[in-house]
């Protein structure tokens, strides 16, 4: 499983979302997270600017959440990727 988090370096909400997401990590359900700084790319600033943090489980999928972690959306994404 892989997540992408669009973020900013100085954003406390971004760090809070990353910390909350990482709390879902278990040996049975491992995942990786790419943290992308939107300020490094003008196109990303134009797309996400004030929405950060924004979390995706797949870039071809709709966003899972923004501003705050939607724990239910993360659980659904993990369950879809790793059915029990």
XYZ file of N, CA and C in Angstrom:
252
model
N 0.852 -1.176 0.000
C 0.000 0.000 0.000
C 0.893 1.232 0.000
N 0.461 2.230 -0.734
C 1.234 3.459 -0.840
C 0.296 4.667 -0.754
N 0.675 5.633 0.058
C -0.061 6.879 0.178
C 0.811 8.023 -0.321
N 0.153 9.081 -0.793
C 0.835 10.316 -1.151
C 0.189 11.440 -0.361
N 1.030 12.178 0.355
C 0.564 13.297 1.165
C 1.148 14.582 0.591
N 0.276 15.452 0.105
C 0.700 16.775 -0.363
C 0.700 17.686 0.853
N 1.827 18.363 1.055
C 2.105 18.991 2.332
C 2.906 20.281 2.144
N 3.175 20.916 3.262
C 4.097 22.052 3.336
C 4.990 21.841 4.547
N 6.218 22.312 4.452
C 7.167 22.116 5.530
C 6.782 22.813 6.820
N 6.129 23.946 6.747
C 5.807 24.732 7.936
C 4.372 24.519 8.423
N 3.713 23.511 7.923
C 2.286 23.287 8.190
C 2.090 22.281 9.328
N 1.576 22.754 10.463
C 1.362 21.839 11.584
C 0.258 20.824 11.286
N -0.742 21.200 10.507
C -1.783 20.237 10.134
C -1.203 19.111 9.281
N -0.238 19.453 8.454
C 0.414 18.447 7.605
C 1.153 17.428 8.461
N 1.909 17.912 9.442
C 2.623 17.000 10.326
C 1.647 16.178 11.156
N 0.568 16.792 11.619
C -0.447 16.057 12.377
C -1.043 14.933 11.539
N -1.332 15.217 10.255
C -1.911 14.187 9.400
C -0.912 13.058 9.173
N 0.339 13.385 8.933
C 1.356 12.353 8.728
C 1.503 11.488 9.976
N 1.541 12.101 11.137
C 1.650 11.342 12.390
C 0.444 10.426 12.589
N -0.746 10.943 12.341
C -1.968 10.138 12.500
C -1.993 8.993 11.489
N -1.556 9.256 10.268
C -1.509 8.200 9.255
C -0.514 7.121 9.661
N 0.659 7.519 10.101
C 1.680 6.544 10.496
C 1.242 5.690 11.670
N 0.315 6.174 12.476
C -0.207 5.390 13.599
C -0.979 4.164 13.116
N -1.406 4.155 11.847
C -2.112 3.006 11.271
C -1.157 1.904 10.827
N 0.129 2.185 10.793
C 1.129 1.229 10.331
C 1.212 0.047 11.286
N 1.104 -1.155 10.744
C 1.287 -2.380 11.527
C 2.118 -3.348 10.695
N 2.731 -4.336 11.341
C 3.468 -5.340 10.566
C 2.566 -6.092 9.577
N 1.299 -6.252 9.946
C 0.359 -6.961 9.076
C -0.121 -6.101 7.900
N -0.104 -4.801 8.079
C -0.563 -3.865 7.046
C 0.453 -2.746 6.863
N 1.588 -3.093 6.286
C 2.594 -2.053 6.061
C 2.204 -1.152 4.903
N 2.708 0.059 4.929
C 2.511 0.976 3.809
C 3.656 1.972 3.769
N 3.744 2.645 2.647
C 4.723 3.709 2.493
C 3.973 5.015 2.267
N 4.668 6.118 2.547
C 4.073 7.440 2.359
C 5.102 8.334 1.675
N 4.728 8.892 0.540
C 5.523 9.951 -0.081
C 4.951 11.273 0.391
N 5.803 12.123 0.930
C 5.386 13.459 1.339
C 5.915 14.425 0.289
N 5.000 15.085 -0.400
C 5.341 15.996 -1.488
C 5.110 17.431 -1.026
N 6.138 18.248 -1.118
C 6.035 19.660 -0.741
C 5.411 20.427 -1.912
N 4.203 20.905 -1.743
C 3.512 21.599 -2.837
C 4.231 22.878 -3.242
N 4.952 23.482 -2.311
C 5.625 24.743 -2.619
C 6.812 24.572 -3.566
N 7.203 23.330 -3.825
C 8.319 23.064 -4.738
C 7.884 23.064 -6.200
N 6.570 23.161 -6.456
C 6.060 23.059 -7.823
C 4.863 23.993 -7.985
N 4.967 24.937 -8.894
C 3.882 25.913 -9.096
C 2.559 25.255 -9.464
N 2.614 24.160 -10.221
C 1.379 23.459 -10.594
C 0.703 22.865 -9.360
N 1.491 22.345 -8.415
C 0.920 21.802 -7.183
C 0.360 22.900 -6.293
N 1.021 24.038 -6.261
C 0.483 25.182 -5.505
C -0.860 25.585 -6.098
N -0.928 25.653 -7.423
C -2.175 26.033 -8.084
C -3.287 25.025 -7.792
N -2.923 23.748 -7.703
C -3.937 22.706 -7.495
C -4.367 22.585 -6.031
N -3.397 22.634 -5.101
C -3.700 22.315 -3.705
C -3.634 23.498 -2.749
N -2.812 24.456 -3.005
C -2.554 25.627 -2.176
C -3.134 25.543 -0.765
N -4.289 26.075 -0.532
C -4.854 26.152 0.823
C -5.547 24.865 1.275
N -5.540 23.814 0.453
C -6.161 22.546 0.847
C -5.223 21.655 1.652
N -3.926 21.949 1.629
C -2.989 21.046 2.292
C -3.262 20.968 3.781
N -3.039 19.806 4.350
C -2.578 18.581 3.730
C -3.687 17.872 2.959
N -3.284 17.184 1.888
C -4.206 16.399 1.073
C -3.619 15.002 0.936
N -4.429 13.981 1.210
C -3.963 12.599 1.204
C -4.638 11.801 0.100
N -3.813 11.049 -0.637
C -4.289 10.145 -1.675
C -3.764 8.745 -1.394
N -4.583 7.729 -1.686
C -4.121 6.344 -1.626
C -3.613 5.919 -2.994
N -4.103 6.554 -4.012
C -3.642 6.317 -5.374
C -3.880 7.592 -6.152
N -2.904 7.991 -6.940
C -3.049 9.265 -7.642
C -4.120 9.190 -8.725
N -4.542 7.976 -9.060
C -5.631 7.802 -10.013
C -6.985 7.713 -9.305
N -6.968 7.882 -7.989
C -8.169 7.817 -7.155
C -8.504 9.204 -6.620
N -9.737 9.418 -6.192
C -10.065 10.695 -5.535
C -9.292 10.828 -4.221
N -9.141 12.049 -3.762
C -8.448 12.251 -2.488
C -9.186 11.531 -1.376
N -8.418 11.057 -0.400
C -9.027 10.436 0.783
C -9.522 11.496 1.752
N -8.731 12.565 1.906
C -9.114 13.614 2.845
C -8.178 14.796 2.693
N -8.585 15.913 3.277
C -7.702 17.065 3.381
C -7.971 17.753 4.722
N -7.006 18.532 5.153
C -6.969 19.223 6.455
C -6.750 18.246 7.619
N -7.639 17.281 7.796
C -7.538 16.330 8.905
C -7.681 14.916 8.370
N -7.010 13.960 9.015
C -7.067 12.573 8.575
C -8.474 12.013 8.771
N -9.008 11.437 7.720
C -10.283 10.722 7.791
C -9.936 9.259 8.060
N -9.996 8.868 9.321
C -9.579 7.522 9.715
C -10.389 6.445 9.012
N -11.677 6.673 8.815
C -12.502 5.677 8.129
C -12.068 5.508 6.675
N -11.726 6.602 6.011
C -11.259 6.521 4.621
C -9.939 5.749 4.548
N -9.059 5.965 5.508
C -7.788 5.230 5.538
C -8.042 3.748 5.793
N -8.916 3.439 6.716
C -9.247 2.028 6.979
C -9.804 1.359 5.725
N -10.697 2.044 5.015
C -11.271 1.476 3.782
C -10.184 1.253 2.740
N -9.272 2.216 2.597
C -8.191 2.082 1.613
C -7.284 0.907 1.969
N -6.942 0.774 3.235
C -6.096 -0.333 3.665
C -6.809 -1.674 3.474
N -8.086 -1.713 3.801
C -8.849 -2.966 3.646
C -8.983 -3.339 2.169
N -9.169 -2.365 1.316
C -9.299 -2.641 -0.124
C -7.990 -3.177 -0.697
N -6.883 -2.677 -0.198
C -5.575 -3.105 -0.676
C -5.179 -4.466 -0.125
N -5.540 -4.714 1.134
C -5.139 -5.940 1.822
C -6.350 -6.620 2.437
N -7.218 -7.216 1.607
C -8.411 -7.853 2.184
C -8.031 -8.964 3.153
N -8.790 -9.041 4.231
C -8.518 -10.042 5.263
C -9.160 -11.346 4.887
